[in-house]
Short mmCIF file of C-alpha atoms and ligand atoms in Angstrom, two decimals:
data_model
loop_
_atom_site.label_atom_id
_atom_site.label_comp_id
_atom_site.label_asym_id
_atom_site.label_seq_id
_atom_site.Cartn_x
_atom_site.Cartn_y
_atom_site.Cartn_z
CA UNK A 745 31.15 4.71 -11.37
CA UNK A 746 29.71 3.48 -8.32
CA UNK A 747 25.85 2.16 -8.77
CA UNK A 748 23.30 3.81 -6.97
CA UNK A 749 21.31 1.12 -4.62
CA UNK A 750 18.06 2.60 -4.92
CA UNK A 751 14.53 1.43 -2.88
CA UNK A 752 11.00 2.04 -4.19
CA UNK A 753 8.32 2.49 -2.02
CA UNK A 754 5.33 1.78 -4.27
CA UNK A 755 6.98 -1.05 -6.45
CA UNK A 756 4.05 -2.63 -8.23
CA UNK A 757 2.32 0.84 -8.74
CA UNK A 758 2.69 2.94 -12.18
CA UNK A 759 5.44 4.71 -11.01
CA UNK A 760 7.24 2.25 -9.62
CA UNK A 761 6.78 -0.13 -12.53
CA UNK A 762 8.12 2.80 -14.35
CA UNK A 763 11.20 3.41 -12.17
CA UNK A 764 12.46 -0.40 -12.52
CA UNK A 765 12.09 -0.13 -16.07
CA UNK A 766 14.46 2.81 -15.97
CA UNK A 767 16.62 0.93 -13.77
CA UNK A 768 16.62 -2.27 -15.55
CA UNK A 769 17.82 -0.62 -18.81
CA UNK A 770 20.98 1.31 -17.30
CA UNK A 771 22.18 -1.57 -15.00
CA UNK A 772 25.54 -0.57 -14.94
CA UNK A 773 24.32 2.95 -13.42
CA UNK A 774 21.87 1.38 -10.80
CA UNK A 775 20.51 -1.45 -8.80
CA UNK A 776 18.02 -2.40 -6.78
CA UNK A 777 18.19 -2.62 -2.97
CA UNK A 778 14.87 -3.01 -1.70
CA UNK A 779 10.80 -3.45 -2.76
CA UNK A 780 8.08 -2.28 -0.97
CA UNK A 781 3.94 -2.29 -1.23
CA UNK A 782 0.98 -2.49 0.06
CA UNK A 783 0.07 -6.53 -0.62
CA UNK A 784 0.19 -7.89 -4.31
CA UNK A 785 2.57 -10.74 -3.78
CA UNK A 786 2.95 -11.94 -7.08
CA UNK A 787 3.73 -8.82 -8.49
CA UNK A 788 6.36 -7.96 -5.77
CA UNK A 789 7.91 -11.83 -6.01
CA UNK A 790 8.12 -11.26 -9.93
CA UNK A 791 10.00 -7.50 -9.48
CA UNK A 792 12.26 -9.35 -6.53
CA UNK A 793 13.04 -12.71 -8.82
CA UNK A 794 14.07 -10.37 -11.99
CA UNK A 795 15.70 -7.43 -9.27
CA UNK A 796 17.38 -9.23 -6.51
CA UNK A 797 16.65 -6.69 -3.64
CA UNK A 798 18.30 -7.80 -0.41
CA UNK A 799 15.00 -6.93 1.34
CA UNK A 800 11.31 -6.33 0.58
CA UNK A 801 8.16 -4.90 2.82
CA UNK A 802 4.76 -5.45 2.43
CA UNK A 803 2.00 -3.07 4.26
CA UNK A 804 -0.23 -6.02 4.63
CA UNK A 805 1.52 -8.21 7.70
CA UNK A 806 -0.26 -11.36 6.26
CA UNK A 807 0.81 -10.86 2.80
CA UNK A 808 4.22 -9.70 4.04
CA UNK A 809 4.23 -13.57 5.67
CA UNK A 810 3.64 -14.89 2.62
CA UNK A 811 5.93 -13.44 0.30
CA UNK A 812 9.25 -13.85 2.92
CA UNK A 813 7.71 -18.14 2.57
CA UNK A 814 7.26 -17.72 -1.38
CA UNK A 815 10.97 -16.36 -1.32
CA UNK A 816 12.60 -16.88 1.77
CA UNK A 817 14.24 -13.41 2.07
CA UNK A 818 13.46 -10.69 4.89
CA UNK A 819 9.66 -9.13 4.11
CA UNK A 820 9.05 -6.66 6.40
CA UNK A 821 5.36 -5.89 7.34
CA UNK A 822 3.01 -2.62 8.55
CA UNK A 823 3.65 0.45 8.29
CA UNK A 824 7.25 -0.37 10.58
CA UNK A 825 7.98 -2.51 7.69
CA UNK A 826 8.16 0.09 4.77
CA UNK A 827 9.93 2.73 7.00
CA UNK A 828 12.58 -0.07 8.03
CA UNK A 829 12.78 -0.70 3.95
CA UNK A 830 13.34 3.33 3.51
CA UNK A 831 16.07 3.23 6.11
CA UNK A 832 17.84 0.41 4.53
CA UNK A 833 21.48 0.32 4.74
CA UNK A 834 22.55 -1.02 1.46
CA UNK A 835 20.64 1.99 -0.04
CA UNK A 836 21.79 5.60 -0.93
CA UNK A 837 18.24 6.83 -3.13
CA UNK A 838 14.80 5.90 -2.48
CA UNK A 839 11.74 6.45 -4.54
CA UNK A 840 8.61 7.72 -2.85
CA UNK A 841 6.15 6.37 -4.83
CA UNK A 842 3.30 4.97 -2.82
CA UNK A 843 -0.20 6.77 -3.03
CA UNK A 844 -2.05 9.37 -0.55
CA UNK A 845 -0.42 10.25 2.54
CA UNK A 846 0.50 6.79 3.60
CA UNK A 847 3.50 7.52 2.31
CA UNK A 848 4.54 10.09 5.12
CA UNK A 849 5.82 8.04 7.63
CA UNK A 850 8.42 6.13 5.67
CA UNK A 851 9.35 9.14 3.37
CA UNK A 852 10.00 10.79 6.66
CA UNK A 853 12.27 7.62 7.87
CA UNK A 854 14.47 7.68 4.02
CA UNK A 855 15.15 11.52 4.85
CA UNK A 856 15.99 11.10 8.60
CA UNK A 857 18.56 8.11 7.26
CA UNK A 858 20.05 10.10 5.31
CA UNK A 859 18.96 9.00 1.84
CA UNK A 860 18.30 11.15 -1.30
CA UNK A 861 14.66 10.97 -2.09
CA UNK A 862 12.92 11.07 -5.56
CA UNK A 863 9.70 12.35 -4.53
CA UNK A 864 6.39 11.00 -6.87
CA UNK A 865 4.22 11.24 -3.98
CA UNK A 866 2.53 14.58 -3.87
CA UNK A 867 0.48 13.72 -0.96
CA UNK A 868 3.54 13.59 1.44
CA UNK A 869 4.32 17.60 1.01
CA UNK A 870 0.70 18.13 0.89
CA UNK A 871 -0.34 16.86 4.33
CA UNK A 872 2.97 17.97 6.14
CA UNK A 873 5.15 19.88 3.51
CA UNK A 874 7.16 22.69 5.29
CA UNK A 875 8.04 20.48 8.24
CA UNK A 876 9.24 17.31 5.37
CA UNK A 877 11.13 19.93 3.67
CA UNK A 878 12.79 21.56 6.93
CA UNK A 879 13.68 17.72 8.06
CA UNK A 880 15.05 17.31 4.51
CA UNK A 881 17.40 20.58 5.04
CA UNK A 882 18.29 19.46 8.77
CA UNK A 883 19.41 15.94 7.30
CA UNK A 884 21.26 16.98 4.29
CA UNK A 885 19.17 15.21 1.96
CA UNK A 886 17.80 16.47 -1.59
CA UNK A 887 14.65 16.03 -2.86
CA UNK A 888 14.26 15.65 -6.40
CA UNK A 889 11.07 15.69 -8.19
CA UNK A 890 9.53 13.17 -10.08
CA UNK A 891 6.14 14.69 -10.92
CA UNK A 892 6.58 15.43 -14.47
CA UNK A 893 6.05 19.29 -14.07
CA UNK A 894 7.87 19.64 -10.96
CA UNK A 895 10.68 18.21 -12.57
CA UNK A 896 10.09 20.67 -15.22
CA UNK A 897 10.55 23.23 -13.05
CA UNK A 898 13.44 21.85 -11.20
CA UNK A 899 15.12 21.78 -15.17
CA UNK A 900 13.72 25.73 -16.01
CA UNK A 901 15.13 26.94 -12.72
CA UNK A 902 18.70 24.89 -13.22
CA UNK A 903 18.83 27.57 -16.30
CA UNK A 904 16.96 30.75 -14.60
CA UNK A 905 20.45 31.95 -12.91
CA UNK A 906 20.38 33.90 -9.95
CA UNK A 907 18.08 32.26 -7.68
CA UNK A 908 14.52 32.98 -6.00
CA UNK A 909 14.50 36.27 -6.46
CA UNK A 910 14.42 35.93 -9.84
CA UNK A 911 11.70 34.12 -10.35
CA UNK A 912 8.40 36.06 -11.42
CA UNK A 913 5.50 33.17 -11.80
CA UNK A 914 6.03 29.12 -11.70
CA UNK A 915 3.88 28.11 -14.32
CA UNK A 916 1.81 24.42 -14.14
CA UNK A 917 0.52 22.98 -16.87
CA UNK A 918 -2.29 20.67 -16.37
CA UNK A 919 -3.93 18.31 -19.10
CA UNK A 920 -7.19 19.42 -18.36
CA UNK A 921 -8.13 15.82 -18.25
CA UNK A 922 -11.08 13.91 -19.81
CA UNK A 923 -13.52 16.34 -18.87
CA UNK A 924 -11.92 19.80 -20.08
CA UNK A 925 -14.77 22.48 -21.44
CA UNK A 926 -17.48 20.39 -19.62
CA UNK A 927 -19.92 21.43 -17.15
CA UNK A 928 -21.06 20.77 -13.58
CA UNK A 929 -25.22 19.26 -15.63
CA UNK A 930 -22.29 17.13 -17.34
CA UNK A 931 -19.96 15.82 -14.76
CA UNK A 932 -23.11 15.16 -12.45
CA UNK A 933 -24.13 12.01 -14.97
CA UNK A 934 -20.16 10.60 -15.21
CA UNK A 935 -18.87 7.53 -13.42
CA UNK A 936 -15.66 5.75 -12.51
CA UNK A 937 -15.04 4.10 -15.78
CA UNK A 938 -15.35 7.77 -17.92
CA UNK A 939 -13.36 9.62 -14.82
CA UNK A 940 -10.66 6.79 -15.47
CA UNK A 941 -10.07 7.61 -19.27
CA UNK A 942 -7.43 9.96 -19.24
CA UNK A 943 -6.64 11.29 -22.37
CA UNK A 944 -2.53 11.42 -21.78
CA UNK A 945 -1.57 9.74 -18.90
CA UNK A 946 -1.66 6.37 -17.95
CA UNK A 947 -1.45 6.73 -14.13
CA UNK A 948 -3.05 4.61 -10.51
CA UNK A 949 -6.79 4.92 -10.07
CA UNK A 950 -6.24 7.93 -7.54
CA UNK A 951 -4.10 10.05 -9.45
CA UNK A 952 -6.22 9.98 -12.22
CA UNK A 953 -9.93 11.10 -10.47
CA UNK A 954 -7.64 13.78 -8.98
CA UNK A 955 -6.28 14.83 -12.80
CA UNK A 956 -10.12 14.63 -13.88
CA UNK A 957 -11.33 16.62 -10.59
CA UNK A 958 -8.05 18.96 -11.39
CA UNK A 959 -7.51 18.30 -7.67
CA UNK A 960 -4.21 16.73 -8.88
CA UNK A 961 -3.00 20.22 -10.20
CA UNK A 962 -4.08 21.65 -6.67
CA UNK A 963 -1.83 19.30 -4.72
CA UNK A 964 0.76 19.96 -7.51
CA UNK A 965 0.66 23.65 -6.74
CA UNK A 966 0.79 23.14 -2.89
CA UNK A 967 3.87 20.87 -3.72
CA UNK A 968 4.81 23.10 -5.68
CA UNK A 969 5.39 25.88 -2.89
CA UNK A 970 7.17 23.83 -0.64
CA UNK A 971 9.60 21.96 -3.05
CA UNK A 972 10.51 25.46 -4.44
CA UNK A 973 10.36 27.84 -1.33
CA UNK A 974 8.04 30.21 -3.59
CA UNK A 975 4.04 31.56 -2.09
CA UNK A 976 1.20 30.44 -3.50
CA UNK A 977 0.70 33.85 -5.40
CA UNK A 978 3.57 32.59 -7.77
CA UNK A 979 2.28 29.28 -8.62
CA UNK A 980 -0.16 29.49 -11.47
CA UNK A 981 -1.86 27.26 -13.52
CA UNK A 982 -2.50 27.03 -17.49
CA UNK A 983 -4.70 24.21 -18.88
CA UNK A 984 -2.39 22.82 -21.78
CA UNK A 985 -4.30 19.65 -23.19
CA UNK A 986 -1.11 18.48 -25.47
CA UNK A 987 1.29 17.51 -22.38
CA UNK A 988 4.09 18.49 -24.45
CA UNK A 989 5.11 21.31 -22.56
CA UNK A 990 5.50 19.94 -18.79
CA UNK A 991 5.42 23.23 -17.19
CA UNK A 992 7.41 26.73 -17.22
CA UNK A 993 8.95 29.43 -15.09
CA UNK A 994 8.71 33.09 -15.66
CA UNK A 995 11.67 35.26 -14.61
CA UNK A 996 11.75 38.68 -13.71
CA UNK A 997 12.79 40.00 -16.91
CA UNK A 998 9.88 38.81 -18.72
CA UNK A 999 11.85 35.51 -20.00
CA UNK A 1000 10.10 32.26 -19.98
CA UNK A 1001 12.03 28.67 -19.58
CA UNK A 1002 9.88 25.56 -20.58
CA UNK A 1003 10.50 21.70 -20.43
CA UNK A 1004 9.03 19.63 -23.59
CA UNK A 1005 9.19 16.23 -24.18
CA UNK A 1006 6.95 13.30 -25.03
CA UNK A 1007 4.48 12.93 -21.92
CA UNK A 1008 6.58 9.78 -20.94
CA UNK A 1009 7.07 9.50 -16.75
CA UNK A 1010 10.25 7.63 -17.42
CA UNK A 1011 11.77 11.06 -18.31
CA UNK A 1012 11.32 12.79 -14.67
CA UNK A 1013 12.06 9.39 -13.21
CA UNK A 1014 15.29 9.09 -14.60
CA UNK A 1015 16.12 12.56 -14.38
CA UNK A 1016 15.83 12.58 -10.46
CA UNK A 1017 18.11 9.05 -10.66
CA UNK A 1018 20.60 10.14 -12.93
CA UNK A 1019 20.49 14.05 -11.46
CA UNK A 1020 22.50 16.45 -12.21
CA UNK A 1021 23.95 13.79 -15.19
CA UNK A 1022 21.41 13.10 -17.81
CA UNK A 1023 21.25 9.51 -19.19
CA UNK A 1024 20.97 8.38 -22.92
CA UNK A 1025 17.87 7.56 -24.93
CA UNK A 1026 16.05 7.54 -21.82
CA UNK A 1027 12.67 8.20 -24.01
CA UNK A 1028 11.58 8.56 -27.53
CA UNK A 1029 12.20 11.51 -29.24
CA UNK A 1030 9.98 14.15 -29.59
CA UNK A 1031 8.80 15.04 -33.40
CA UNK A 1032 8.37 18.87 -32.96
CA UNK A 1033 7.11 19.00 -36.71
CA UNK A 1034 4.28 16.92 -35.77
CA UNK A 1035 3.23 18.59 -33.12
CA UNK A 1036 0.29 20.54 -34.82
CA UNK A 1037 -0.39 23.22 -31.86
CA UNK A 1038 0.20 24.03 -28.17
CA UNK A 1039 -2.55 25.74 -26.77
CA UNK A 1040 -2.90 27.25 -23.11
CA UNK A 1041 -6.20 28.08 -21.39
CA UNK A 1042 -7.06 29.33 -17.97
CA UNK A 1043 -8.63 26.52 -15.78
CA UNK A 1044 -12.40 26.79 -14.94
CA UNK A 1045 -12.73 27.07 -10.66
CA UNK A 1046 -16.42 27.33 -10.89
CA UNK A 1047 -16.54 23.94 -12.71
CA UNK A 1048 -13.62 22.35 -10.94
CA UNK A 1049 -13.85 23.78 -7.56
CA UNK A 1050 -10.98 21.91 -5.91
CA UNK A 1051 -7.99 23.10 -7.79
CA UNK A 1052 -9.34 26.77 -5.73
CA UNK A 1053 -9.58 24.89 -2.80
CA UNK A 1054 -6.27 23.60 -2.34
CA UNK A 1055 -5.74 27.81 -2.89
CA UNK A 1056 -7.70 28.32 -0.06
CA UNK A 1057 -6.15 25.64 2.39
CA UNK A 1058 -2.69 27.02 1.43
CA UNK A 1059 -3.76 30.52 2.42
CA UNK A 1060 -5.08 29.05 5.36
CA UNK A 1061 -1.71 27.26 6.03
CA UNK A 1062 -0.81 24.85 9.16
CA UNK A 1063 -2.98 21.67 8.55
CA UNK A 1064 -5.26 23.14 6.56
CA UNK A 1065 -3.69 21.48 2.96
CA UNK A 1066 -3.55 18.08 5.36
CA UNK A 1067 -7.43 18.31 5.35
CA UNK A 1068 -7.92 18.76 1.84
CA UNK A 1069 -5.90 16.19 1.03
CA UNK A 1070 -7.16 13.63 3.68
CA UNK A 1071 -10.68 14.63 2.53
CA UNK A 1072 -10.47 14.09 -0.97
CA UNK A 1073 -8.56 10.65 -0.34
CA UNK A 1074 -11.87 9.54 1.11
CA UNK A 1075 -14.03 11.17 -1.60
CA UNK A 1076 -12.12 9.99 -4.41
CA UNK A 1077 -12.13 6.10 -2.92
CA UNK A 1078 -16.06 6.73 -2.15
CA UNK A 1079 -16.71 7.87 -6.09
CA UNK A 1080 -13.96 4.61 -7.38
CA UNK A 1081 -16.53 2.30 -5.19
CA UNK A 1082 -19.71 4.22 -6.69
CA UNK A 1083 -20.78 5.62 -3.29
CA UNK A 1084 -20.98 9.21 -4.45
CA UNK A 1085 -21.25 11.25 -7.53
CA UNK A 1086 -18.47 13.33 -9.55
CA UNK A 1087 -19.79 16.96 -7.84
CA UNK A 1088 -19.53 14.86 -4.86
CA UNK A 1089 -16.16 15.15 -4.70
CA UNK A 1090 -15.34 18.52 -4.13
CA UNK A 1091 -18.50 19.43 -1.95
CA UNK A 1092 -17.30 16.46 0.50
CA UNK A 1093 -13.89 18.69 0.80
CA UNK A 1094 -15.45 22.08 0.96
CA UNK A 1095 -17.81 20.51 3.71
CA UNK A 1096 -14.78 18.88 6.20
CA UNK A 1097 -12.10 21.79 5.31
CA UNK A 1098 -15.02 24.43 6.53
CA UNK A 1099 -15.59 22.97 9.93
CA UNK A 1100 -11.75 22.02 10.53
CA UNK A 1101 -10.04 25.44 11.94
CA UNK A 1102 -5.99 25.04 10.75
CA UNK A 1103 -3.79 24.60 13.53
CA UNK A 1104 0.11 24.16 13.28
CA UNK A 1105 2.43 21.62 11.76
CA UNK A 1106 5.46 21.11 14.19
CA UNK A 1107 5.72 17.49 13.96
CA UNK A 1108 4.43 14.55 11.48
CA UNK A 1109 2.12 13.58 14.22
CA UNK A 1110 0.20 17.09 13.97
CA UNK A 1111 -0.27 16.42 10.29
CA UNK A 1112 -1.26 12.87 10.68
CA UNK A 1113 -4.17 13.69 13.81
CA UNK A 1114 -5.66 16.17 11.23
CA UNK A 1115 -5.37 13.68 8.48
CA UNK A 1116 -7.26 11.24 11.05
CA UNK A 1117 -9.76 13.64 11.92
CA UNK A 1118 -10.56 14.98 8.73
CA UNK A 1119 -10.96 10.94 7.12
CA UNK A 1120 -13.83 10.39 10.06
CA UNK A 1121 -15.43 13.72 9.08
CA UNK A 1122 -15.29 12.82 5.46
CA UNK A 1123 -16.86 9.58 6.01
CA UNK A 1124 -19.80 10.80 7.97
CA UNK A 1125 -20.26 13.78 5.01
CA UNK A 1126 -20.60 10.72 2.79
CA UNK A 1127 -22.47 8.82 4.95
CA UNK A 1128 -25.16 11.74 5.45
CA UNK A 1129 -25.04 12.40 1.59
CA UNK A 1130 -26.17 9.14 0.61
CA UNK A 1131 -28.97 9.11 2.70
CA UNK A 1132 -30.67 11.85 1.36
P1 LIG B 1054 -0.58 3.40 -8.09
O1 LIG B 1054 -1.90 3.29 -7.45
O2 LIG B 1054 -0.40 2.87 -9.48
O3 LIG B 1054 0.53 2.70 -7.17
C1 LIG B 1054 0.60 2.92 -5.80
C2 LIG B 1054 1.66 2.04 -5.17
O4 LIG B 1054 1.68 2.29 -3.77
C3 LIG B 1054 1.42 0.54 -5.35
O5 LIG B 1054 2.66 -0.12 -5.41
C4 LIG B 1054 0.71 0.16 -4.04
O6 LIG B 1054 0.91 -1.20 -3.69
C5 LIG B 1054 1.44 1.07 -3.07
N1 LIG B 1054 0.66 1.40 -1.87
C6 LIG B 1054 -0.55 2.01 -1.78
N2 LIG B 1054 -0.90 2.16 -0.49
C7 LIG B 1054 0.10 1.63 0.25
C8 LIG B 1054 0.34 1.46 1.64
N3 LIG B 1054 -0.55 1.88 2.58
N4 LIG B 1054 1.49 0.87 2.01
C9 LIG B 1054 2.39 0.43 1.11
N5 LIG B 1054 2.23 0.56 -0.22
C10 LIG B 1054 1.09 1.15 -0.63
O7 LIG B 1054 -0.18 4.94 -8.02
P2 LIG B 1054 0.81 5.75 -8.98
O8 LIG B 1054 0.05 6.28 -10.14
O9 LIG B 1054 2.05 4.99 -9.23
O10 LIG B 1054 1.14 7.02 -8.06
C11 LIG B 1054 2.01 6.93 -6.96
C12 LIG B 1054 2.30 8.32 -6.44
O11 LIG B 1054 2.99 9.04 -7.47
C13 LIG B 1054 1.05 9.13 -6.10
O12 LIG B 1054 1.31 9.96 -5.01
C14 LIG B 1054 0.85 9.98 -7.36
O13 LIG B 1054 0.21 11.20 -7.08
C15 LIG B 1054 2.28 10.22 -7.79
N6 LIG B 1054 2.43 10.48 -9.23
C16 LIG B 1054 2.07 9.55 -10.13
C17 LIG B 1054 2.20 9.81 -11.49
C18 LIG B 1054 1.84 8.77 -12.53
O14 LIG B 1054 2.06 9.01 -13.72
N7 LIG B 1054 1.35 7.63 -12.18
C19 LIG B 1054 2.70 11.05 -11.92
C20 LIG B 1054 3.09 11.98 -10.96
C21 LIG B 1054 2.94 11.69 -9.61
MG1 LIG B 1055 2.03 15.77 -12.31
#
């Protein structure tokens, strides 16, 4: 069988660290063609010196100089530099797996190459999702999931039969994160360090205020609509603080299908590598005897507020989602640096989506002048909060 030459966008990240793992156990299945991230050098040279990519890129243009003298192979820098790295030649797959909606452009350049994608960055169908998924169509390309519960779904809906039609509810499960069945008095007096203790996971700093805001199960449903083709009125959410089950899908008939395994991101990753073949032993088995319950609750809005704001922007439609997500990319770094408190978080969003009327997504540039906008309006939110 002929390897797959595979590039990862987001190398030295969780995910990507994750993906090369996969990699490096099945070489005879897959190798890698080319490294790219945003500037940790000696992370990147150790993944290149035990990899061998032909190529490597490097969002920070200094850095990138630096790592093509440490190893005197092509390091390409800027944002030109990772979508030259997703258009790579010697690839056929590439793994979109750098954080927040930086990771547009060159997702963008993988699909309009021609490459498969394996899609871990949410953020990319959040700020311009119909128009990725339309270029996506118009190139030929598939996207396969790598989020663990849109993989889940991808699996439940292999099995459901007959298509759309057929499909009653998509059901997300979310962990709840550290601070399920607290409230708002509560999450006013938590910082960085207790927002970063995820019970489950073990995930970038980002990713893991969003699974504690349940923001990350709000860009999961909006990801969720556009990787599926399904409305937002068929993507619900059930708190399920086990991670066992990874997420379901209802069918007409009153038949659910559900994906279980150990919460492991290896699994999704290889699935979307390996897809539609399934590779051995990719994770430990799961023990279902010791598995002493699976429970399922409804998530609390009025406590977590964002999960029904991403609702709202989806309803709104156009660049509405780009907002929220462009909003809470600010808010989240703001809270990581101490800037702003927990609540914070959502009333920065609720504040910029208000004053920012949707307009159309026709091109990645409309999604990326709302993303701009809405960043300066969340700063000077944050700005104006701290002062008083
Ligand atoms: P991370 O913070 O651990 O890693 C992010 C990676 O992106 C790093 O390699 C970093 O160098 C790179 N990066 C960041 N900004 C960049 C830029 N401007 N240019 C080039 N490279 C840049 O994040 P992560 O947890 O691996 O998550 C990555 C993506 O996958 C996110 O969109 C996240 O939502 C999604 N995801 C992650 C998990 C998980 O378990 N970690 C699960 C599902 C989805
Ligand atoms: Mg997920």
């Amino acid at each position: 069988m002929k390897k797959k030459r595979i590039v990862i966008l987001g190398s030295t990240g969780s995910i990507g660290r994750s993906a090369l793992d996969v990699i490096g156990r099945y070489p005879d299945r897959f190798e890698v063609a080319g490294l790219a991230a945003f500037s940790s050098i000696e992370t990147i040279a150790k993944q290149i010196n035990t990899f061998r990519p032909v190529a490597a890129a490097l969002y920070n243009e200094e850095a990138a100089e630096g790592l093509a003298r440490k190893t005197g192979m092509p390091v390409w820098g800027g944002m030109d530099g990772l979508c030259k790295i997703a258009r790579l030649e010697e690839a056929d797959f590439v793994i979109s797996a750098i954080s927040g909606a930086a990771g547009l452009l060159p997702t963008l350049a993988a699909i309009r190459a021609g490459k498969d994608v394996g899609l871990a960055n949410k953020e990319v169908l959040v700020t311009a999702g119909a128009f990725v998924m339309d270029e996506a169509r118009r190139y030929g390309v598939k996207m396969l999931p790598i989020d663990s519960e849109h993989s889940a779904v991808f699996q439940c809906m292999e099995r459901g039969g007959h298509g759309l039609n057929r499909v009653k509810n998509i059901i997300l499960t979310a962990s709840g994160g550290p601070f399920f069945g607290k409230n708002r008095k509560y999450l006013a007096t938590v910082k960085a360090a207790d927002a970063l203790k995820h019970p489950n996971w073990e995930m970038g700093r980002k990713i893991t205020i969003d699974s504690a805001t349940l923001m990350n199960k709000g860009l999961e449903v909006i990801e969720a609509c556009h990787l599926f083709g399904v409305g937002h009125d068929k993507v619900k959410v059930l708190v399920h603080p086990q991670s066992i089950i990874h997420s379901m899908v209802e069918f007409v008939d009153g038949s659910i299908i559900s994906q279980l395994s150990k919460p492991d991101m290896r699994s999704p990753i290889a699935y979307a590598l390996s897809y539609p073949d399934r590779l051995e032993d990719v994770i430990p088995q799961l023990d279902l005897t010791a598995i002493s319950g699976l429970t399922f609750a409804h998530p609390d809005l009025e406590t977590f507020p964002c999960l029904a704001y991403a609702y709202k922007a989806l309803g709104a439609g156009g660049t509405a989602t780009a907002v929220l997500n462009a909003a809470n990319e600010v808010a989240v770094a703001a809270f990581l640096e101490g800037g702003i408190g927990f609540n914070d978080i959502p009333a920065v969003i609720e504040e910029v989506m208000s004053a920012h009327p949707p307009r159309p997504v026709s091109s990645e540039h409309d999604a990326l002048e709302a993303d701009k906008g809405a960043r300066a309006a969340a700063h000077s939110v944050i700005k104006r909060r701290k002062k008083v």
